[in-house]
Amino acid sequence: MSHGKKIDDVTGVETTGHVWDGDISELNKPLPRWWLYTFYACILWSIGYWVVYPAWPTINGYTKGVLNYSQREQVQQDIEAWKSGHAKYRTQIAEMSLADIRKNDELFQFSIAGGAALFGENCAGCHGRGAQGGIGYPNLNDDDWLWGGDLEKIHQTIAFGIRSGNPKAHDTAMPHFGTDKILDEAQIRDAANFVRSFSHLDVDQEAAKRGSQIFADNCAACHGDQGKGNQELGAPNLTDAIWLYGNSQEAVMQSIRTGRGGAMPAWSERLDPVAVKMLALFVYSLGGGQAEAASASAPAAGADKQK
Amino acid sequence: MNTMDRPNKFLIGGGDEGRPKPPPRQSDYVPRKKIYPKRARGTFRGIKWIVMAVTLAIYYVVPWLRWNRGEGLPDQAILFDFANQRLLFGPIEIWAQEFYYVTGLLVLGALSLFLVTSIAGRMWCGYACPQTVWTDLMIAVERFWQGDRNAQLRLDGQPWTFEKIWKKSITHLSWLAISVATGGALVFYFGDAPTLAIELVHGTAPTVAYFFLGLFTLTTYLLGGLAREQVCIYMCPWPRIQGAMVDRDSLLISYRELRGEPRGAHKTGTTWDGRGDCIDCKACVAVCPTGIDIRDGSQLECIQCALCIDACNEIMDRVGRPRELIAYTTIGNLSNATSSPREGWRIIRPRTILYTVMITLVASLMGWSLLNRADFEFSVIQDRNPLFVVLSDGGLRNGYMIKIANKVEGVRHFKLRFSGPADLQPKFVEFDGTDPTIEVNPSEVRAVKVFLLLSGAQRKELRSDAEPVTIELQDLDSGQTASRATTFRSPQ
């Protein structure tokens, strides 16, 4: 490389000064000036950006910038704005009865949307993301309700829970027929056969016949003579196609042996009243929700009608 | 410098000695030479004034046109309603998912540009392009304050006297005023113009409106006021493309060299024999807004504004020679000195037929689909979690989210019908009964949750785990129907 400008003889254009293979040189074609100035402008812009916005990490934090801009605060403000925007719905939901909210299209839609989010955060852990439940955790989509499926009953169950310790909670217990030595293993087998015969499952007819008396003596008080259950006591309908703990002989025997008694927290202790109402409306909207009159008049009759 | 003049070592051969030194070359950074276009008078200047007035009027007036769409809907005839993701063109409402109509318009625009260019050259560049219109306007304003070409040249040669400072400032201020008006009018296309106008003045308009007002003020001032012909020469891709669009039969503004050469000054009263009609007065160069000499032939810089035709015709009238020494003519005709410029201008050629056919095709396709598009939209999404629900009687239930979009003015009423395996019973969350009338407000999408129930007794009629189901939507007001296929899921 030589000093000063090197000019290519053929074209008269300055070269970069780099030479390959002894005689191949490269013409110096600088960047277009507009490009270069844009580039300089970008550098200046970035310096301005450092001054105005948070830019550099320091030992204890970062440079705040003269605008004192913070995305975290921005999000806080957005959430506040969102909350105040929804305030009018929330006041209405707090004041109105569940039945009236369901009749108000706007509020109902708002509650379902809000309830879906709350469900995902609070309920999906046990009941599943689609409220489809699992063994021991009821499917909330179906039309079988342990404690009643109209809006008020759903709301009561969510608000105070089941065996939650809350004074208003549903709080009944099924005897532990096996572990408390009320029935022996043979009797349990016979009773299970009888219970399964309600649903025309494949059973030992002889055992079922023996079991019918055991059922009348021990189970009918809660589950009813016909096994239709009682929502006042949370005693499931044993004649329908829905089995919270499975319908195999072994699963039914296990239920009789140890009793069953799932628990659910009292959500009114954790969520605000509006949230609980929104959850009730959401669960109601999943498809199994029942009209007020049907179950309010006679819970047992309602259960009969389902069959 | 022309390639032919350059010494070429491969042709000469044999080393460096005796080779002439190349002339000193200009830097690649060539500063712009300011152009002082002289005012032209004539037919084409007149046409250009009219086109400018019409296009500017369209630009400024359109956002203020009203169109009654009914209660609660914007009454602006043309509105780019980004907040609600729709474009409103009078009675037509284009939703975001139908943006292909806009694509279609762009395709039509491109094809029309091709057609016009292949017939008559860069008509768009010369008359209608916003860059041309606004540059023309800026030049007119400059001329108003600073005088015509010669006065401007004199003014720029002067030291900074009070007169110069005053004239320059008022010019730039006028340009800025035009730019603000341009940016201001643009934002009216994106919001309700009368409301936005008041908000803009009171300082209560959305920040984004001020941003775009500022941006378009800046670009108008920079591109129309300062950069001018450089936009056409360096920034615009069209001059590069047009080479492929024009052919021997396209009209181009051309200097008819056979008639004009040899050029030279002409003394009144002397003979015209043995010389060309061009008196080399450079009137054509003086009026050119891109500062070229049309007599050098068709050039990338030439936007075909036809002002040189006006300038030359005026001179030809004065020296008593026929007009149209510079004229709209075809390359084919340039080889004939005596013929009229447009003799043998073939408009109908394979190229133009092809473009016309394509334009017709695209336009009819768009027109057809616009006429036949449903003014409501209807979609069915089957619940995926859970796929199905077993009911207490052993029956099954599937859930569906049905969305109905009403794209016209006025509330519409719909009914749903379901057909599928066995006797499926619908159940709605928001409605009582199995056959509710669903109301959908104008420009709204309504979501309707529906469950289909199959009784336990009918489960044996299911043949697969996904039986076909058809959901039909009927518009009660017009009788239009639409149906969607979905399935009924079961554990079968």
PDB file of N, CA and C in Angstrom, chain A residues 129-132 141, chain B residues 380-389 397-401 449 451 486-487 489:
ATOM      1  N   ARG A 129     -58.456 -27.947  32.492  1.00  0.00           N
ATOM      2  CA  ARG A 129     -58.528 -26.709  31.721  1.00  0.00           C
ATOM      3  C   ARG A 129     -59.898 -26.562  31.037  1.00  0.00           C
ATOM      4  N   GLY A 130     -60.472 -27.689  30.623  1.00  0.00           N
ATOM      5  CA  GLY A 130     -61.772 -27.632  29.970  1.00  0.00           C
ATOM      6  C   GLY A 130     -62.894 -27.978  30.941  1.00  0.00           C
ATOM      7  N   ALA A 131     -62.614 -27.922  32.251  1.00  0.00           N
ATOM      8  CA  ALA A 131     -63.574 -28.263  33.294  1.00  0.00           C
ATOM      9  C   ALA A 131     -64.067 -29.697  33.143  1.00  0.00           C
ATOM     10  N   GLN A 132     -63.266 -30.530  32.490  1.00  0.00           N
ATOM     11  CA  GLN A 132     -63.693 -31.900  32.214  1.00  0.00           C
ATOM     12  C   GLN A 132     -63.470 -32.819  33.417  1.00  0.00           C
ATOM     13  N   ASN A 141     -68.973 -29.917  33.014  1.00  0.00           N
ATOM     14  CA  ASN A 141     -69.697 -29.722  31.769  1.00  0.00           C
ATOM     15  C   ASN A 141     -71.003 -30.507  31.730  1.00  0.00           C
TER      16      ASN A 141
ATOM     17  N   VAL B 380     -68.039 -21.763  12.456  1.00  0.00           N
ATOM     18  CA  VAL B 380     -68.359 -22.713  13.522  1.00  0.00           C
ATOM     19  C   VAL B 380     -67.059 -23.297  14.043  1.00  0.00           C
ATOM     20  N   ILE B 381     -66.839 -23.164  15.331  1.00  0.00           N
ATOM     21  CA  ILE B 381     -65.651 -23.765  15.938  1.00  0.00           C
ATOM     22  C   ILE B 381     -66.118 -24.766  16.982  1.00  0.00           C
ATOM     23  N   GLN B 382     -65.711 -26.004  16.775  1.00  0.00           N
ATOM     24  CA  GLN B 382     -66.136 -27.041  17.714  1.00  0.00           C
ATOM     25  C   GLN B 382     -65.246 -27.024  18.952  1.00  0.00           C
ATOM     26  N   ASP B 383     -65.851 -27.229  20.125  1.00  0.00           N
ATOM     27  CA  ASP B 383     -65.059 -27.288  21.363  1.00  0.00           C
ATOM     28  C   ASP B 383     -64.026 -28.408  21.253  1.00  0.00           C
ATOM     29  N   ARG B 384     -62.822 -28.127  21.710  1.00  0.00           N
ATOM     30  CA  ARG B 384     -61.786 -29.165  21.672  1.00  0.00           C
ATOM     31  C   ARG B 384     -61.503 -29.721  23.047  1.00  0.00           C
ATOM     32  N   ASN B 385     -61.888 -28.976  24.069  1.00  0.00           N
ATOM     33  CA  ASN B 385     -61.602 -29.439  25.417  1.00  0.00           C
ATOM     34  C   ASN B 385     -62.776 -29.121  26.314  1.00  0.00           C
ATOM     35  N   PRO B 386     -63.624 -30.047  26.634  1.00  0.00           N
ATOM     36  CA  PRO B 386     -63.590 -31.450  26.208  1.00  0.00           C
ATOM     37  C   PRO B 386     -64.225 -31.623  24.819  1.00  0.00           C
ATOM     38  N   LEU B 387     -63.822 -32.680  24.133  1.00  0.00           N
ATOM     39  CA  LEU B 387     -64.373 -32.962  22.805  1.00  0.00           C
ATOM     40  C   LEU B 387     -65.846 -33.312  22.903  1.00  0.00           C
ATOM     41  N   PHE B 388     -66.197 -34.100  23.944  1.00  0.00           N
ATOM     42  CA  PHE B 388     -67.586 -34.462  24.159  1.00  0.00           C
ATOM     43  C   PHE B 388     -67.792 -34.620  25.657  1.00  0.00           C
ATOM     44  N   VAL B 389     -69.043 -34.536  26.071  1.00  0.00           N
ATOM     45  CA  VAL B 389     -69.364 -34.692  27.487  1.00  0.00           C
ATOM     46  C   VAL B 389     -70.402 -35.802  27.606  1.00  0.00           C
ATOM     47  N   ARG B 397     -72.934 -34.915  24.650  1.00  0.00           N
ATOM     48  CA  ARG B 397     -73.119 -33.531  24.293  1.00  0.00           C
ATOM     49  C   ARG B 397     -71.836 -32.994  23.671  1.00  0.00           C
ATOM     50  N   ASN B 398     -71.971 -32.244  22.561  1.00  0.00           N
ATOM     51  CA  ASN B 398     -70.833 -31.542  21.949  1.00  0.00           C
ATOM     52  C   ASN B 398     -71.119 -30.049  22.016  1.00  0.00           C
ATOM     53  N   GLY B 399     -70.074 -29.246  22.127  1.00  0.00           N
ATOM     54  CA  GLY B 399     -70.246 -27.793  22.183  1.00  0.00           C
ATOM     55  C   GLY B 399     -69.654 -27.135  20.945  1.00  0.00           C
ATOM     56  N   TYR B 400     -70.289 -26.058  20.510  1.00  0.00           N
ATOM     57  CA  TYR B 400     -69.811 -25.330  19.328  1.00  0.00           C
ATOM     58  C   TYR B 400     -69.876 -23.839  19.605  1.00  0.00           C
ATOM     59  N   MET B 401     -68.882 -23.107  19.148  1.00  0.00           N
ATOM     60  CA  MET B 401     -68.932 -21.660  19.203  1.00  0.00           C
ATOM     61  C   MET B 401     -69.249 -21.183  17.788  1.00  0.00           C
ATOM     62  N   LYS B 449     -72.978 -19.516  21.764  1.00  0.00           N
ATOM     63  CA  LYS B 449     -72.544 -20.843  22.199  1.00  0.00           C
ATOM     64  C   LYS B 449     -73.740 -21.784  22.101  1.00  0.00           C
ATOM     65  N   PHE B 451     -74.968 -26.033  22.294  1.00  0.00           N
ATOM     66  CA  PHE B 451     -74.645 -27.433  22.567  1.00  0.00           C
ATOM     67  C   PHE B 451     -75.592 -28.315  21.773  1.00  0.00           C
ATOM     68  N   THR B 486     -69.463 -29.586  10.221  1.00  0.00           N
ATOM     69  CA  THR B 486     -68.638 -29.862  11.397  1.00  0.00           C
ATOM     70  C   THR B 486     -68.910 -31.318  11.791  1.00  0.00           C
ATOM     71  N   THR B 487     -68.550 -31.694  13.013  1.00  0.00           N
ATOM     72  CA  THR B 487     -68.721 -33.104  13.383  1.00  0.00           C
ATOM     73  C   THR B 487     -69.350 -33.217  14.757  1.00  0.00           C
ATOM     74  N   ARG B 489     -68.670 -35.445  17.981  1.00  0.00           N
ATOM     75  CA  ARG B 489     -67.643 -36.347  18.514  1.00  0.00           C
ATOM     76  C   ARG B 489     -68.217 -37.253  19.603  1.00  0.00           C
TER      77      ARG B 489
END
